[in-house]
Structures are given as structure tokens and as C-alpha cells.
CSV table of C-alpha atoms in Angstrom, one decimal:
chain,number,residue,atom,x,y,z
B,1,UNK,CA,84.9,42.0,29.5
B,2,UNK,CA,83.4,44.7,31.8
B,3,UNK,CA,85.6,47.6,32.8
B,4,UNK,CA,87.6,46.9,36.0
B,5,UNK,CA,86.5,49.1,39.0
B,6,UNK,CA,89.0,51.5,40.7
B,7,UNK,CA,88.7,49.3,43.8
B,8,UNK,CA,89.8,46.4,41.7
B,9,UNK,CA,92.9,48.0,40.3
B,10,UNK,CA,94.0,49.2,43.8
B,11,UNK,CA,92.9,52.9,43.6
B,12,UNK,CA,91.1,54.5,46.5
B,13,UNK,CA,87.5,55.8,46.1
B,14,UNK,CA,87.2,59.6,46.4
B,15,UNK,CA,89.9,61.4,48.4
B,16,UNK,CA,88.7,62.3,51.9
B,17,UNK,CA,88.5,66.1,51.9
B,18,UNK,CA,87.4,66.4,55.5
B,19,UNK,CA,90.8,67.2,57.0
B,20,UNK,CA,91.4,69.8,54.4
B,21,UNK,CA,88.0,71.3,54.9
B,22,UNK,CA,88.7,71.5,58.6
B,23,UNK,CA,91.9,73.4,58.0
B,24,UNK,CA,90.3,75.8,55.6
B,25,UNK,CA,87.4,76.5,58.0
B,26,UNK,CA,89.9,77.3,60.7
B,27,UNK,CA,92.1,79.4,58.5
B,28,UNK,CA,89.4,81.6,57.0
B,29,UNK,CA,88.0,83.1,60.3
B,30,UNK,CA,91.6,83.5,61.5
B,31,UNK,CA,92.6,85.5,58.4
B,32,UNK,CA,89.3,87.4,58.4
B,33,UNK,CA,90.0,88.6,62.0
B,34,UNK,CA,93.6,89.6,61.1
B,35,UNK,CA,92.6,91.6,58.0
B,36,UNK,CA,92.3,95.3,58.8
B,37,UNK,CA,90.2,97.0,56.1
B,38,UNK,CA,92.1,100.3,56.2
B,39,UNK,CA,94.1,101.9,53.4
B,40,UNK,CA,97.6,102.8,54.5
B,41,UNK,CA,99.6,105.5,52.9
B,42,UNK,CA,102.8,107.4,53.7
B,43,UNK,CA,104.1,110.9,54.1
B,44,UNK,CA,107.6,111.6,52.9
B,45,UNK,CA,109.7,113.7,55.3
B,46,UNK,CA,113.3,114.7,55.6
B,47,UNK,CA,115.4,115.1,58.7
B,48,UNK,CA,118.5,117.1,57.9
B,49,UNK,CA,121.0,117.3,60.7
B,50,UNK,CA,121.9,120.7,62.1
B,51,UNK,CA,118.6,122.2,61.5
B,52,UNK,CA,119.2,123.7,58.0
B,53,UNK,CA,116.5,122.8,55.5
B,54,UNK,CA,117.4,125.4,53.0
B,55,UNK,CA,118.9,124.5,49.7
B,56,UNK,CA,122.5,125.6,48.9
B,57,UNK,CA,121.8,128.7,47.0
B,58,UNK,CA,123.3,132.0,46.2
B,59,UNK,CA,120.1,133.8,46.8
B,60,UNK,CA,120.2,136.4,49.5
B,61,UNK,CA,118.2,135.5,52.7
B,62,UNK,CA,115.5,138.0,52.0
B,63,UNK,CA,114.7,136.3,48.7
B,64,UNK,CA,114.2,132.9,50.2
B,65,UNK,CA,111.0,132.0,51.9
B,66,UNK,CA,112.6,129.6,54.5
B,67,UNK,CA,109.1,128.8,55.9
B,68,UNK,CA,108.9,127.3,59.3
B,69,UNK,CA,105.9,126.5,61.4
B,70,UNK,CA,106.2,126.0,65.2
B,71,UNK,CA,103.3,124.1,66.8
B,72,UNK,CA,102.5,125.3,70.3
B,73,UNK,CA,99.6,124.7,72.7
B,74,UNK,CA,98.3,128.2,72.0
B,75,UNK,CA,98.6,128.1,68.2
B,76,UNK,CA,101.0,128.3,65.3
B,77,UNK,CA,104.1,130.5,65.2
B,78,UNK,CA,105.1,131.1,61.6
B,79,UNK,CA,108.4,132.3,60.4
B,80,UNK,CA,108.9,133.2,56.7
B,81,UNK,CA,111.4,135.2,54.7
B,82,UNK,CA,113.5,135.8,57.7
B,83,UNK,CA,111.1,137.0,60.4
B,84,UNK,CA,108.4,135.7,62.6
B,85,UNK,CA,105.0,136.8,61.3
B,86,UNK,CA,102.9,138.9,63.7
B,87,UNK,CA,99.6,137.7,65.0
B,88,UNK,CA,96.7,137.8,62.5
B,89,UNK,CA,93.7,140.0,63.1
B,90,UNK,CA,91.7,138.8,66.1
B,91,UNK,CA,94.6,137.2,67.9
B,92,UNK,CA,96.3,138.5,71.0
B,93,UNK,CA,99.2,140.8,70.1
B,94,UNK,CA,101.8,139.0,72.1
B,95,UNK,CA,100.6,135.5,71.1
B,96,UNK,CA,101.3,133.2,68.1
B,97,UNK,CA,100.9,134.1,64.5
B,98,UNK,CA,97.7,132.1,64.3
B,99,UNK,CA,96.0,131.6,67.7
B,100,UNK,CA,93.5,129.0,68.6
B,101,UNK,CA,90.1,129.3,66.9
B,102,UNK,CA,88.4,128.3,70.2
B,103,UNK,CA,90.5,129.9,73.0
B,104,UNK,CA,88.2,128.5,75.6
B,105,UNK,CA,89.8,125.1,75.1
B,106,UNK,CA,92.9,124.3,77.1
B,107,UNK,CA,94.7,122.3,74.4
B,108,UNK,CA,97.6,121.1,76.6
B,109,UNK,CA,95.1,119.9,79.2
B,110,UNK,CA,93.0,118.1,76.5
B,111,UNK,CA,96.0,116.3,75.2
B,112,UNK,CA,97.1,115.3,78.7
B,113,UNK,CA,93.6,114.0,79.4
B,114,UNK,CA,93.6,112.1,76.1
B,115,UNK,CA,96.8,110.4,77.0
B,116,UNK,CA,95.5,109.5,80.4
B,117,UNK,CA,92.3,108.0,79.0
B,118,UNK,CA,94.2,106.0,76.3
B,119,UNK,CA,96.6,104.7,78.9
B,120,UNK,CA,93.6,103.5,80.9
B,121,UNK,CA,92.3,101.6,77.9
B,122,UNK,CA,89.4,104.0,77.2
B,123,UNK,CA,90.3,104.4,73.6
B,124,UNK,CA,87.1,106.0,72.3
B,125,UNK,CA,87.0,108.6,75.0
B,126,UNK,CA,90.7,109.3,74.6
B,127,UNK,CA,90.3,109.9,70.9
B,128,UNK,CA,87.3,112.1,71.4
B,129,UNK,CA,89.2,114.3,73.8
B,130,UNK,CA,92.3,114.4,71.5
B,131,UNK,CA,90.0,115.5,68.7
B,132,UNK,CA,88.6,118.3,70.8
B,133,UNK,CA,92.1,119.6,71.3
B,134,UNK,CA,92.9,119.3,67.5
B,135,UNK,CA,89.7,121.0,66.5
B,136,UNK,CA,90.6,124.1,68.6
B,137,UNK,CA,93.4,125.0,66.1
B,138,UNK,CA,92.7,127.3,63.2
B,139,UNK,CA,93.8,125.3,60.2
B,140,UNK,CA,91.8,127.4,57.8
B,141,UNK,CA,93.8,130.5,58.6
B,142,UNK,CA,97.0,128.5,58.4
B,143,UNK,CA,96.1,127.4,54.9
B,144,UNK,CA,95.1,131.0,53.9
B,145,UNK,CA,98.5,132.3,55.1
B,146,UNK,CA,100.5,129.5,53.4
B,147,UNK,CA,98.5,130.0,50.2
B,148,UNK,CA,99.6,133.7,50.3
B,149,UNK,CA,103.2,132.7,50.7
B,150,UNK,CA,102.9,130.3,47.7
B,151,UNK,CA,101.8,133.1,45.5
B,152,UNK,CA,104.9,135.1,46.4
B,153,UNK,CA,107.3,132.1,46.3
B,154,UNK,CA,105.8,129.7,43.7
B,155,UNK,CA,109.0,127.5,43.6
B,156,UNK,CA,109.3,126.9,47.3
B,157,UNK,CA,107.9,123.6,48.6
B,158,UNK,CA,109.8,123.0,51.8
B,159,UNK,CA,108.2,123.7,55.2
B,160,UNK,CA,110.2,123.2,58.4
B,161,UNK,CA,108.2,121.9,61.3
B,162,UNK,CA,109.0,122.4,64.9
B,163,UNK,CA,106.8,121.8,68.0
B,164,UNK,CA,106.6,121.8,71.7
B,165,UNK,CA,107.8,118.5,73.2
B,166,UNK,CA,104.3,117.3,74.2
B,167,UNK,CA,102.5,118.2,71.0
B,168,UNK,CA,100.9,114.9,69.7
B,169,UNK,CA,102.0,113.4,66.4
B,170,UNK,CA,98.4,113.7,65.2
B,171,UNK,CA,98.7,117.5,65.2
B,172,UNK,CA,101.9,117.4,63.2
B,173,UNK,CA,100.3,115.2,60.6
B,174,UNK,CA,97.3,117.5,60.4
B,175,UNK,CA,99.5,120.5,59.8
B,176,UNK,CA,101.4,118.5,57.1
B,177,UNK,CA,98.0,117.7,55.5
B,178,UNK,CA,97.0,121.4,55.4
B,179,UNK,CA,100.3,122.4,53.9
B,180,UNK,CA,100.6,119.6,51.3
B,181,UNK,CA,98.2,120.6,48.5
B,182,UNK,CA,96.7,123.8,47.1
B,183,UNK,CA,92.9,123.9,47.2
B,184,UNK,CA,90.6,125.3,44.5
B,185,UNK,CA,90.5,128.7,46.3
B,186,UNK,CA,93.4,130.5,47.8
B,187,UNK,CA,91.5,131.7,50.8
B,188,UNK,CA,88.4,130.4,52.7
B,189,UNK,CA,86.1,132.2,55.1
B,190,UNK,CA,84.4,129.3,56.8
B,191,UNK,CA,85.7,126.0,58.1
B,192,UNK,CA,83.0,124.0,56.3
B,193,UNK,CA,84.0,125.5,52.9
B,194,UNK,CA,87.7,124.9,53.8
B,195,UNK,CA,87.4,121.2,54.8
B,196,UNK,CA,85.1,120.3,52.0
B,197,UNK,CA,87.2,122.0,49.3
B,198,UNK,CA,88.7,119.9,46.5
B,199,UNK,CA,92.4,119.8,45.8
B,200,UNK,CA,93.5,122.0,42.9
B,201,UNK,CA,95.2,120.1,40.1
B,202,UNK,CA,98.0,120.9,37.7
B,203,UNK,CA,99.7,119.3,34.8
B,204,UNK,CA,103.0,117.6,35.6
B,205,UNK,CA,106.0,117.6,33.2
B,206,UNK,CA,105.0,114.1,32.0
B,207,UNK,CA,101.5,115.5,31.0
B,208,UNK,CA,99.7,113.7,33.9
B,209,UNK,CA,97.2,115.6,36.0
B,210,UNK,CA,98.3,115.8,39.6
B,211,UNK,CA,97.3,117.6,42.8
B,212,UNK,CA,98.9,121.1,42.9
B,213,UNK,CA,101.7,121.2,45.5
B,214,UNK,CA,101.6,123.9,48.2
B,215,UNK,CA,104.4,123.1,50.7
B,216,UNK,CA,104.5,119.4,50.3
B,217,UNK,CA,108.1,118.7,51.5
B,218,UNK,CA,108.0,118.8,55.3
B,219,UNK,CA,111.3,118.7,57.1
B,220,UNK,CA,112.0,118.0,60.8
B,221,UNK,CA,115.0,119.7,62.2
B,222,UNK,CA,117.0,119.4,65.4
B,223,UNK,CA,119.5,122.0,66.3
B,224,UNK,CA,122.2,120.3,68.3
O,1,UNK,CA,71.0,32.4,39.2
O,2,UNK,CA,72.0,29.3,37.4
O,3,UNK,CA,70.3,30.6,34.2
O,4,UNK,CA,72.0,33.9,34.4
O,5,UNK,CA,75.4,32.3,34.5
O,6,UNK,CA,74.6,29.8,31.8
O,7,UNK,CA,77.2,29.9,29.2
O,8,UNK,CA,80.0,31.3,31.4
O,9,UNK,CA,83.0,29.3,32.3
O,10,UNK,CA,83.5,28.4,35.9
O,11,UNK,CA,86.2,31.1,36.3
O,12,UNK,CA,83.9,33.8,34.9
O,13,UNK,CA,81.1,32.6,37.1
O,14,UNK,CA,83.3,33.0,40.2
O,15,UNK,CA,84.4,36.5,39.1
O,16,UNK,CA,80.8,37.6,38.6
O,17,UNK,CA,79.9,36.3,42.0
O,18,UNK,CA,82.8,38.1,43.6
O,19,UNK,CA,81.8,41.4,41.8
O,20,UNK,CA,78.2,41.1,43.1
O,21,UNK,CA,79.4,40.4,46.6
O,22,UNK,CA,81.7,43.5,46.4
O,23,UNK,CA,78.9,45.6,45.1
O,24,UNK,CA,76.6,44.4,47.9
O,25,UNK,CA,79.3,45.2,50.4
O,26,UNK,CA,79.7,48.7,49.0
O,27,UNK,CA,76.0,49.4,49.1
O,28,UNK,CA,75.9,48.3,52.6
O,29,UNK,CA,78.7,50.6,53.5
O,30,UNK,CA,77.0,53.5,51.8
O,31,UNK,CA,73.8,52.9,53.6
O,32,UNK,CA,75.6,52.8,56.9
O,33,UNK,CA,77.1,56.3,56.1
O,34,UNK,CA,73.6,57.6,55.7
O,35,UNK,CA,72.7,57.4,52.1
O,36,UNK,CA,73.8,56.5,48.6
O,37,UNK,CA,75.5,58.6,46.0
O,38,UNK,CA,72.3,60.3,45.0
O,39,UNK,CA,71.6,61.6,48.5
O,40,UNK,CA,75.2,62.5,49.4
O,41,UNK,CA,75.8,66.3,49.7
O,42,UNK,CA,78.1,67.6,47.0
O,43,UNK,CA,80.7,69.8,48.7
O,44,UNK,CA,82.7,70.6,45.5
O,45,UNK,CA,81.1,74.1,45.1
O,46,UNK,CA,81.6,74.9,48.8
O,47,UNK,CA,85.3,73.8,48.5
O,48,UNK,CA,85.7,76.0,45.5
O,49,UNK,CA,84.4,79.0,47.4
O,50,UNK,CA,86.5,78.2,50.4
O,51,UNK,CA,89.7,77.9,48.4
O,52,UNK,CA,89.0,81.2,46.6
O,53,UNK,CA,88.4,82.9,49.9
O,54,UNK,CA,91.5,81.4,51.4
O,55,UNK,CA,93.7,82.5,48.5
O,56,UNK,CA,92.2,86.1,48.6
O,57,UNK,CA,92.7,86.4,52.4
O,58,UNK,CA,96.2,85.0,52.2
O,59,UNK,CA,97.1,87.5,49.5
O,60,UNK,CA,95.6,90.5,51.3
O,61,UNK,CA,97.5,89.3,54.5
O,62,UNK,CA,100.7,89.2,52.6
O,63,UNK,CA,100.2,92.5,50.7
O,64,UNK,CA,99.8,94.5,53.9
O,65,UNK,CA,103.4,95.3,55.0
O,66,UNK,CA,102.5,97.7,57.8
O,67,UNK,CA,100.5,97.1,60.9
O,68,UNK,CA,99.0,100.5,61.8
O,69,UNK,CA,96.4,99.5,64.4
O,70,UNK,CA,97.0,97.5,67.5
O,71,UNK,CA,96.1,97.4,71.2
O,72,UNK,CA,98.4,100.3,72.0
O,73,UNK,CA,98.9,101.8,68.5
O,74,UNK,CA,96.7,103.8,66.2
O,75,UNK,CA,98.3,106.0,63.6
O,76,UNK,CA,96.7,109.3,62.6
O,77,UNK,CA,94.4,109.8,59.6
O,78,UNK,CA,95.7,111.9,56.8
O,79,UNK,CA,95.0,112.9,53.2
O,80,UNK,CA,98.4,111.7,52.0
O,81,UNK,CA,98.3,109.6,48.8
O,82,UNK,CA,101.7,107.9,48.5
O,83,UNK,CA,101.9,104.1,48.6
O,84,UNK,CA,104.0,102.5,51.3
O,85,UNK,CA,107.3,100.8,50.1
O,86,UNK,CA,109.4,98.1,51.6
O,87,UNK,CA,111.8,99.6,54.1
O,88,UNK,CA,113.1,99.3,57.6
O,89,UNK,CA,110.1,99.7,59.9
O,90,UNK,CA,110.3,101.6,63.2
O,91,UNK,CA,107.1,101.4,65.2
O,92,UNK,CA,106.4,103.8,68.1
O,93,UNK,CA,103.5,102.5,70.2
O,94,UNK,CA,102.4,103.8,73.5
O,95,UNK,CA,104.5,101.2,75.3
O,96,UNK,CA,107.6,100.6,73.2
O,97,UNK,CA,109.7,101.3,70.2
O,98,UNK,CA,110.1,98.4,67.8
O,99,UNK,CA,112.4,97.8,64.8
O,100,UNK,CA,110.9,95.4,62.3
O,101,UNK,CA,108.5,94.1,64.9
O,102,UNK,CA,111.2,93.4,67.6
O,103,UNK,CA,111.1,95.5,70.7
O,104,UNK,CA,114.1,97.8,71.0
O,105,UNK,CA,113.2,100.0,74.0
O,106,UNK,CA,110.2,100.5,76.3
O,107,UNK,CA,108.4,103.8,76.6
O,108,UNK,CA,106.9,105.1,79.9
O,109,UNK,CA,104.6,108.1,79.8
O,110,UNK,CA,105.7,109.1,76.3
O,111,UNK,CA,109.4,109.1,77.2
O,112,UNK,CA,112.3,106.8,76.9
O,113,UNK,CA,114.2,106.2,80.2
O,114,UNK,CA,117.2,108.6,80.4
O,115,UNK,CA,119.4,105.5,81.2
O,116,UNK,CA,118.7,104.3,77.7
O,117,UNK,CA,120.0,107.4,76.1
O,118,UNK,CA,123.4,108.8,75.1
O,119,UNK,CA,125.4,111.2,77.2
O,120,UNK,CA,123.2,114.0,78.3
O,121,UNK,CA,120.4,111.8,79.8
O,122,UNK,CA,116.9,113.1,79.2
O,123,UNK,CA,118.1,115.9,77.0
O,124,UNK,CA,120.0,113.6,74.6
O,125,UNK,CA,118.4,112.8,71.3
O,126,UNK,CA,120.1,109.5,70.8
O,127,UNK,CA,118.3,106.3,72.0
O,128,UNK,CA,121.1,103.7,72.4
O,129,UNK,CA,119.2,100.4,72.2
O,130,UNK,CA,117.2,101.8,69.2
O,131,UNK,CA,120.5,102.8,67.5
O,132,UNK,CA,121.9,99.3,68.0
O,133,UNK,CA,118.8,97.6,66.5
O,134,UNK,CA,118.7,100.0,63.6
O,135,UNK,CA,122.4,99.5,62.8
O,136,UNK,CA,121.7,95.7,62.7
O,137,UNK,CA,118.6,96.2,60.6
O,138,UNK,CA,120.5,98.5,58.2
O,139,UNK,CA,123.4,96.0,57.9
O,140,UNK,CA,121.0,93.2,57.2
O,141,UNK,CA,119.2,95.2,54.5
O,142,UNK,CA,122.4,96.3,53.0
O,143,UNK,CA,123.6,92.6,52.8
O,144,UNK,CA,120.3,91.5,51.3
O,145,UNK,CA,120.5,94.2,48.6
O,146,UNK,CA,124.1,93.2,47.8
O,147,UNK,CA,123.0,89.5,47.4
O,148,UNK,CA,120.2,90.5,45.1
O,149,UNK,CA,122.5,92.9,43.2
O,150,UNK,CA,120.3,95.9,44.0
O,151,UNK,CA,121.1,99.3,45.2
O,152,UNK,CA,120.6,99.8,48.9
O,153,UNK,CA,118.3,102.7,49.8
O,154,UNK,CA,118.7,104.0,53.4
O,155,UNK,CA,115.1,104.6,54.1
O,156,UNK,CA,112.8,103.9,57.0
O,157,UNK,CA,109.0,103.8,57.5
O,158,UNK,CA,107.9,105.3,60.9
O,159,UNK,CA,104.6,104.0,62.3
O,160,UNK,CA,103.9,106.2,65.2
O,161,UNK,CA,100.8,106.3,67.5
O,162,UNK,CA,98.8,109.5,67.1
O,163,UNK,CA,99.5,110.6,70.6
O,164,UNK,CA,103.3,110.2,70.4
O,165,UNK,CA,104.9,113.4,71.8
O,166,UNK,CA,106.7,115.4,69.2
O,167,UNK,CA,109.9,115.1,71.2
O,168,UNK,CA,109.9,111.3,71.0
O,169,UNK,CA,109.2,111.4,67.2
O,170,UNK,CA,112.3,113.7,66.9
O,171,UNK,CA,114.4,111.4,69.0
O,172,UNK,CA,113.5,108.4,66.8
O,173,UNK,CA,114.2,110.4,63.6
O,174,UNK,CA,117.5,111.6,65.0
O,175,UNK,CA,118.6,108.1,66.1
O,176,UNK,CA,117.7,106.8,62.7
O,177,UNK,CA,119.8,109.4,60.9
O,178,UNK,CA,122.7,108.2,63.1
O,179,UNK,CA,122.1,104.7,61.8
O,180,UNK,CA,122.7,106.2,58.3
O,181,UNK,CA,119.0,106.3,57.4
O,182,UNK,CA,118.1,109.5,55.7
O,183,UNK,CA,114.8,109.0,54.0
O,184,UNK,CA,111.7,108.7,56.1
O,185,UNK,CA,108.1,108.0,55.6
O,186,UNK,CA,105.3,108.3,58.2
O,187,UNK,CA,102.6,105.7,57.9
O,188,UNK,CA,99.1,107.1,58.1
O,189,UNK,CA,95.5,105.8,57.6
O,190,UNK,CA,94.3,107.3,54.4
O,191,UNK,CA,91.2,109.4,54.8
O,192,UNK,CA,89.3,112.3,53.2
O,193,UNK,CA,89.7,116.0,53.9
O,194,UNK,CA,86.2,116.1,55.3
O,195,UNK,CA,86.8,113.3,57.7
O,196,UNK,CA,90.1,114.8,58.8
O,197,UNK,CA,88.5,118.1,59.4
O,198,UNK,CA,85.7,116.6,61.4
O,199,UNK,CA,82.8,117.6,59.1
O,200,UNK,CA,82.1,114.1,57.9
O,201,UNK,CA,82.5,110.7,59.6
O,202,UNK,CA,84.0,108.8,56.7
O,203,UNK,CA,86.4,106.6,58.5
O,204,UNK,CA,85.1,103.3,60.0
O,205,UNK,CA,85.4,102.8,63.7
O,206,UNK,CA,88.3,100.5,64.6
């Protein structure tokens, strides 16, 4: 006898995929819209209470680096080995250790303007103005100085960060970026050479190649 | 017709007729739908593609634990390389501070209202509603770790907008330390040194 059809034995024809297809077609654009194609990473920081970021040690104070960078609207104030470093060559004698590279920029005003534009929903303009403020800082000289400290204190890796209350988080992150890894050279003369430099590498204890640490342990401190 | 069915019993004859009638009905139905099996579009391949895309998108949606870009939030770019880990998340947008996506306290002009702070008002570092939320979040995580038989690590990931004033970042960190959190990670958008330094535009516009 001929084979009995599916219809005959009570089975449906093909399953109706239309509802499932509809669901999939709605879900795919929704998920595509929600996906942000950005790589997220993190920066480890510590926040010891009381402001002390130095390790318990018997070393006398003048043998510790105890590096601290204060971010201000007119540049970076750097304290190391117990005293605030004087302004570098080319900076005003009463000013910060590393003054602004472009002193025609009123950084505080730029940041204020950026906040105003962002609050008004003009994100692109706000970011552009914020970037103008950030670019006025001399990160190259900051790296050159930190690199010099590292040669004198190769085992130190902590840097304490302080800042004026209105300094934006973006500047703090950029300073952490500059102080995180050593570059292939210990000093740079031009910004282009500095920003396009590769990270130096070193061999870790487990034999793996890794980026050479400069001052990669940032600490935020609050003195109560 | 009579010749075709010659030799069949009457029952078999009836069955063959019923089969033919059913087949005719099926053909009619198919032609009403707009074609027969040969002309129907085969959507199996399309379905395969759709399902693969759906699984991929669902996976990437689930893998991304941190939301770093929103209407009033954009975290800074950085050259940091560390991968994010699962931890209590404190988000500081331009309008509010959130703990694990729940709003804890509003922000106006980069500041928390002094009435929301501990004794000392504006000069106080402690943000009371944030501290309460963090205490709850820490307790919840501690209980979860206990249930799973794991060690509880008191850590937090801070997602802060790039224009957040330094003072507010410090207040958030200080309040978090009061909630027994002592390891912090700042979330950033990974970028290249050239892009961070402004000598190359390597980061896509958002």
C-alpha cells in the first residue's frame, strides 16, 4: 500500500515560521541599535583615607620619591622627594612646575564653556572646546620629568594625584595615561614624536613581555 | 476511470478517490497562495542567517557589562589596557549619580546639593543617598558571594563623564570607601596614544 501522507496521520504540513521571522526581524535592528562598537577598558586606582599613599617603610623621607602631581588650570605642580619642583625652563618663575604649552588659552574658561555647551546639548562643540583646553597642557614635558624620576627611583610606581575642584575628569585620565607606561625614549623634543612613540616593553617575572611601568599606580587622596 | 480502478476492491477504490480529492484540494490551496512548491521562496537560508545574527547580537549585548556612552554620559578615551570585571558600578553622568543603574542622587552644575551631604554641607565629602545605595549594593554582593561560596571583593567600577569635576569624583570615591569599597576602577574608552594626543583621529564619532 502507498505511504500514508502526513495529513493522513494527523501531522501538520510545514511549521508556520512567519511569527518567528517577525520576532527576529524586530529583534535584530533593536539589538543593532543598542550595540556600541567601543572597546571599554579600566584604570585601577586606589583611594587611601587620610591622604597617605606611601608604603610603610623605614626609609628616611629623602630616600622616597613620594611623587605627587597637582593639576591646576595653569599647569602641573609636581612634588617629589619631599619638595615642590621649581618651574622648568621657559615657565614663569612663580608658576607651576610645568606651565601650559599654549599660555594664550584660558583653560578654566575653556572647560567652563565646554560644560555650558554640553549642558545645552551641543555635544560636538562642547567636546571640541574641551579638547582645546586639554591640548594646552604640556604632557610631553610631564613625561620627560617623570621619566627622569623613574631613572632615579626605579622601584617606585605610585603617583598621587590632586587637582583643582573644577578640573575635568578627562584631564585626570590623560595625566594617568602619560604616567602609566615608559616609552621607547626617556625624553622627547616634539609633541608629534611624543604622541606617536611606542610603549617600551620589559620581561615580567613569568617571562611574558609587557609594557614597562612608569608610575602606573595612581592614588587619589583626600586629607580630612 | 473505471479501467484504472479495475481489479481494486470497492474499499480501495473509495480510498483512492478520497486521496485524489485531497490532492486536488491541496493543489487548489497552493495555487490560491500564489504558486506551487517549485515556485515558493525557500526562506531556510535567510532564517539561518537571521538566527546566527540574533545569537551574535544577544551575546555581544550580554558581554558588555558597562554602558559608557549615553545621552548625558561619555567617558574619556585612554590608553589603558585592563579588562573590566564584574563589580558594583557607580555611574556619574552630567545629571545624576547612579548605583548599578538606579539613580541615587541628582547633580546640578557638576555638584551634589549640600542638603544631600553629611554634616559640613558643601564642604562635606560624604554623599548620604549615595552611601545608603552603596551600602545596600555591597550587602547584596556580599550575600551573593556567600551563597556562591566565593570570596567577596570590595571593589567598584566608576563610570564618570569626561567633564565631571575632580571634586565630584573625589566625593564619589570617598563615599565609596565609607561603604567599605576599597578597590576602584575607572571605565574608559580604549584608544591609541596618537588619538589621545590629538595627532590622529582613530576613534569613531559617537
